[in-house]
């Protein structure tokens, strides 16, 4: 089941854990007050998994964060992809929207957090809004670039075949742009996790970012590590899920990618 | 139905004053079911001629009519076969051929019948479910030709269709096209820089000058082909051995070489 590459990867993980053990428990080079030992990490994991921490068990925090990321991401791509398609298709739309984009784009997504909390409070809505803003931009830009990079003969062939407008978008433009659209989606997903955790660090009552924030205030490095690794695993799982969708959707494109 | 007419067509790329004139006063008539090839030095504007008939570009002055109608936009009455095939890689062979028929809103049963005919005509029956990237270049161009033929177009526009193929595949496709022209004759405008291909395939060959392209002369091939009965040969190399073929080929070569000489190449 696990190929050669998988084994090498597992070997690296085992090596890192061994080094961790060596530096903390065995030699004490790194003090437990700065970085937890594997056993402390394990104890914290058991604590948050069974009894809970920061007002909930790990699964509840993780699922809440996951839910917000998925919702924010979906709202972002449901708006970003159509806008990118439209800007790519119509020079006029590009001319109208691009100046706004040029100003908004350099604003770091995290800079929206204060405004979002001011408008929508500490609840879910504010976080979804921030994720939306951060994940929206890469979707739009990559979709736009995807449309503009379509080979001219493909569009000409479709026009020559008498393809009507709506079908042009759904059957020609969107699939032709889809390799770059998926690049945008991967970036959007990454941005979603970044901004969610940041937003939860600043103001939240539940979620992985909130766990991190509480653990920091409690001077509890082992729980900080649990929170960080949880984010890592969640991010990895969503990336794998997206990659699976991409492989399905772009099955026709395998030759071009190899 | 199915004639093409260039009338005093000029084409300038860029702004009209500072622009580059690529075509100068093109006049050419292609009759019903006639196969005309345009040859010329590279950059002479021969592909632009085809693109204007297709409706991808507009003449700067003059008019182009197809079946008596002035060309204003692309449409399925003028099917194009592109040098780079321009298949839709996310659609199967069958779906590629089907798109034009769906755009015509034909009922499913009729589409099925037409697609089956087209697949059979181009020997693609066993590849209907394949994606373009799974096919060789020659097969992909068969799909593109099937996609064009299935539309039952007034005219077929072929822009160096075999230019991207290797030499052997190219010969097979040329013979295939001659076979097609017998079973299902069409008005064809064929762009190529391969002189032998033009002589082998066309009824008439139009030779263009270097830029700004003009039609320098038009050679009648059909009368020679009929007089010498080239059609008795199944293979292109046998036709190419004929003295009459060699003579025409040399004549076109000389004419083209004068153009290159004028360019200083």
Short mmCIF file of C-alpha atoms in Angstrom, two decimals, chain B residues 49-238:
data_model
loop_
_atom_site.label_atom_id
_atom_site.label_comp_id
_atom_site.label_asym_id
_atom_site.label_seq_id
_atom_site.Cartn_x
_atom_site.Cartn_y
_atom_site.Cartn_z
CA UNK B 49 -7.14 34.97 -46.30
CA UNK B 50 -8.61 31.86 -44.71
CA UNK B 51 -9.23 33.56 -41.37
CA UNK B 52 -11.24 36.26 -43.10
CA UNK B 53 -13.43 33.69 -44.86
CA UNK B 54 -13.90 32.00 -41.49
CA UNK B 55 -14.99 35.35 -40.03
CA UNK B 56 -12.23 35.50 -37.42
CA UNK B 57 -10.93 38.69 -39.01
CA UNK B 58 -12.51 41.35 -41.20
CA UNK B 59 -11.02 42.71 -44.43
CA UNK B 60 -9.72 46.28 -44.18
CA UNK B 61 -11.41 46.95 -47.50
CA UNK B 62 -13.19 44.88 -50.11
CA UNK B 63 -15.63 42.09 -49.43
CA UNK B 64 -15.64 38.36 -49.01
CA UNK B 65 -18.80 36.46 -49.82
CA UNK B 66 -19.62 32.84 -49.20
CA UNK B 67 -22.58 31.41 -51.11
CA UNK B 68 -23.44 35.00 -52.04
CA UNK B 69 -23.56 36.22 -48.44
CA UNK B 70 -21.04 38.73 -47.09
CA UNK B 71 -19.01 37.15 -44.27
CA UNK B 72 -19.39 39.03 -40.98
CA UNK B 73 -18.79 36.46 -38.23
CA UNK B 74 -17.77 32.84 -37.74
CA UNK B 75 -20.39 30.18 -38.31
CA UNK B 76 -20.93 26.49 -38.94
CA UNK B 77 -21.56 27.06 -42.65
CA UNK B 78 -17.78 27.62 -42.89
CA UNK B 79 -16.09 24.81 -41.01
CA UNK B 80 -12.44 25.29 -40.15
CA UNK B 81 -9.75 22.66 -39.68
CA UNK B 82 -6.85 24.20 -37.76
CA UNK B 83 -3.17 23.37 -37.99
CA UNK B 84 -3.04 22.70 -34.24
CA UNK B 85 -6.30 20.68 -34.36
CA UNK B 86 -7.99 22.91 -31.73
CA UNK B 87 -9.94 20.02 -30.25
CA UNK B 88 -11.53 20.49 -26.85
CA UNK B 89 -9.27 18.38 -24.63
CA UNK B 90 -11.92 17.99 -21.89
CA UNK B 91 -14.39 16.46 -24.33
CA UNK B 92 -14.23 12.96 -25.76
CA UNK B 93 -13.96 12.41 -29.50
CA UNK B 94 -17.67 11.90 -29.66
CA UNK B 95 -18.44 15.04 -27.64
CA UNK B 96 -16.08 17.08 -29.80
CA UNK B 97 -17.97 16.03 -32.90
CA UNK B 98 -21.33 16.45 -31.17
CA UNK B 99 -20.92 20.07 -30.04
CA UNK B 100 -21.64 21.64 -33.42
CA UNK B 101 -24.70 19.43 -33.86
CA UNK B 102 -26.03 20.32 -30.42
CA UNK B 103 -25.51 23.97 -31.28
CA UNK B 104 -27.77 23.39 -34.27
CA UNK B 105 -30.40 21.97 -31.88
CA UNK B 106 -30.73 18.74 -33.79
CA UNK B 107 -32.68 15.92 -32.13
CA UNK B 108 -30.62 13.28 -30.36
CA UNK B 109 -31.46 10.47 -32.77
CA UNK B 110 -30.32 12.46 -35.77
CA UNK B 111 -27.16 13.55 -33.99
CA UNK B 112 -26.36 9.93 -33.17
CA UNK B 113 -26.76 8.97 -36.80
CA UNK B 114 -24.61 11.85 -38.07
CA UNK B 115 -21.90 11.20 -35.51
CA UNK B 116 -21.84 7.51 -36.40
CA UNK B 117 -21.45 8.44 -40.07
CA UNK B 118 -18.67 10.91 -39.33
CA UNK B 119 -16.82 8.43 -37.12
CA UNK B 120 -17.07 5.82 -39.82
CA UNK B 121 -15.99 8.20 -42.56
CA UNK B 122 -12.80 9.06 -40.67
CA UNK B 123 -12.17 5.51 -39.31
CA UNK B 124 -12.61 6.66 -35.75
CA UNK B 125 -15.31 4.23 -34.62
CA UNK B 126 -13.15 2.55 -32.00
CA UNK B 127 -12.04 5.88 -30.51
CA UNK B 128 -15.38 7.57 -29.86
CA UNK B 129 -14.89 7.54 -26.10
CA UNK B 130 -11.24 8.59 -26.08
CA UNK B 131 -9.97 11.98 -25.02
CA UNK B 132 -7.82 13.89 -27.54
CA UNK B 133 -4.64 13.51 -25.49
CA UNK B 134 -4.97 9.75 -25.82
CA UNK B 135 -4.72 9.98 -29.62
CA UNK B 136 -1.82 10.52 -31.99
CA UNK B 137 -1.56 13.77 -33.95
CA UNK B 138 -2.93 12.12 -37.07
CA UNK B 139 -5.91 10.73 -35.18
CA UNK B 140 -6.58 14.09 -33.59
CA UNK B 141 -6.67 15.73 -36.98
CA UNK B 142 -9.11 13.06 -38.15
CA UNK B 143 -11.36 14.07 -35.28
CA UNK B 144 -11.06 17.72 -36.28
CA UNK B 145 -11.97 16.84 -39.87
CA UNK B 146 -14.91 14.75 -38.68
CA UNK B 147 -16.04 17.64 -36.48
CA UNK B 148 -15.97 19.90 -39.54
CA UNK B 149 -17.60 17.45 -41.98
CA UNK B 150 -20.44 16.54 -39.67
CA UNK B 151 -21.72 20.12 -39.83
CA UNK B 152 -22.42 19.63 -43.53
CA UNK B 153 -20.78 23.00 -44.20
CA UNK B 154 -21.02 24.99 -47.42
CA UNK B 155 -17.27 25.35 -47.43
CA UNK B 156 -14.39 23.68 -45.67
CA UNK B 157 -11.46 25.87 -44.64
CA UNK B 158 -8.22 24.03 -43.96
CA UNK B 159 -5.32 25.99 -42.53
CA UNK B 160 -2.15 23.94 -43.05
CA UNK B 161 -4.04 21.01 -41.55
CA UNK B 162 -1.17 18.54 -41.96
CA UNK B 163 1.63 20.94 -41.06
CA UNK B 164 1.95 19.62 -37.52
CA UNK B 165 2.08 15.95 -38.55
CA UNK B 166 5.08 13.75 -39.24
CA UNK B 167 5.89 12.90 -42.86
CA UNK B 168 4.30 9.43 -42.93
CA UNK B 169 1.10 10.48 -41.21
CA UNK B 170 0.93 13.45 -43.49
CA UNK B 171 0.93 11.25 -46.60
CA UNK B 172 -1.79 9.05 -45.15
CA UNK B 173 -3.93 12.07 -44.38
CA UNK B 174 -3.42 13.51 -47.85
CA UNK B 175 -4.62 10.28 -49.43
CA UNK B 176 -7.47 10.22 -46.97
CA UNK B 177 -8.52 13.71 -48.00
CA UNK B 178 -8.53 12.73 -51.67
CA UNK B 179 -10.74 9.77 -50.77
CA UNK B 180 -13.05 12.10 -48.84
CA UNK B 181 -13.22 14.51 -51.75
CA UNK B 182 -14.49 11.63 -53.90
CA UNK B 183 -17.15 10.32 -51.51
CA UNK B 184 -18.26 13.67 -50.24
CA UNK B 185 -17.03 16.55 -52.38
CA UNK B 186 -16.95 20.01 -50.80
CA UNK B 187 -15.85 23.48 -51.61
CA UNK B 188 -12.43 23.63 -50.00
CA UNK B 189 -10.01 26.45 -49.37
CA UNK B 190 -6.72 24.85 -48.39
CA UNK B 191 -3.71 26.76 -47.10
CA UNK B 192 -0.29 25.14 -47.32
CA UNK B 193 3.34 25.87 -47.91
CA UNK B 194 3.93 22.36 -49.24
CA UNK B 195 3.89 22.56 -53.02
CA UNK B 196 3.44 18.84 -53.67
CA UNK B 197 0.54 18.69 -51.27
CA UNK B 198 -1.13 21.53 -53.14
CA UNK B 199 -0.64 19.91 -56.55
CA UNK B 200 -1.81 16.54 -55.28
CA UNK B 201 -4.96 17.79 -53.59
CA UNK B 202 -6.19 20.87 -55.39
CA UNK B 203 -8.20 21.59 -58.51
CA UNK B 204 -6.47 24.94 -58.74
CA UNK B 205 -3.44 26.37 -56.96
CA UNK B 206 -3.20 30.09 -56.25
CA UNK B 207 0.36 31.36 -55.79
CA UNK B 208 0.85 34.41 -53.64
CA UNK B 209 3.61 36.98 -53.62
CA UNK B 210 5.56 37.91 -50.53
CA UNK B 211 4.08 40.57 -48.25
CA UNK B 212 2.00 42.48 -49.01
CA UNK B 213 0.46 39.33 -50.47
CA UNK B 214 -1.13 39.45 -53.87
CA UNK B 215 -2.38 36.58 -55.99
CA UNK B 216 0.42 36.19 -58.49
CA UNK B 217 -1.02 33.44 -60.63
CA UNK B 218 -3.58 30.68 -60.49
CA UNK B 219 -2.72 27.30 -61.98
CA UNK B 220 -5.27 24.86 -63.25
CA UNK B 221 -4.41 21.43 -61.92
CA UNK B 222 -7.71 19.70 -62.49
CA UNK B 223 -7.50 19.67 -66.28
CA UNK B 224 -4.05 18.07 -66.08
CA UNK B 225 -5.23 15.55 -63.51
CA UNK B 226 -8.16 14.55 -65.69
CA UNK B 227 -6.14 14.50 -68.92
CA UNK B 228 -3.40 12.41 -67.35
CA UNK B 229 -5.85 10.36 -65.29
CA UNK B 230 -3.98 10.66 -61.98
CA UNK B 231 -6.97 9.17 -60.23
CA UNK B 232 -6.03 5.70 -61.44
CA UNK B 233 -3.27 5.71 -58.80
CA UNK B 234 -4.13 4.91 -55.22
CA UNK B 235 -0.82 6.10 -53.85
CA UNK B 236 0.52 9.59 -53.69
CA UNK B 237 4.06 8.55 -54.67
CA UNK B 238 2.79 7.12 -57.95
#
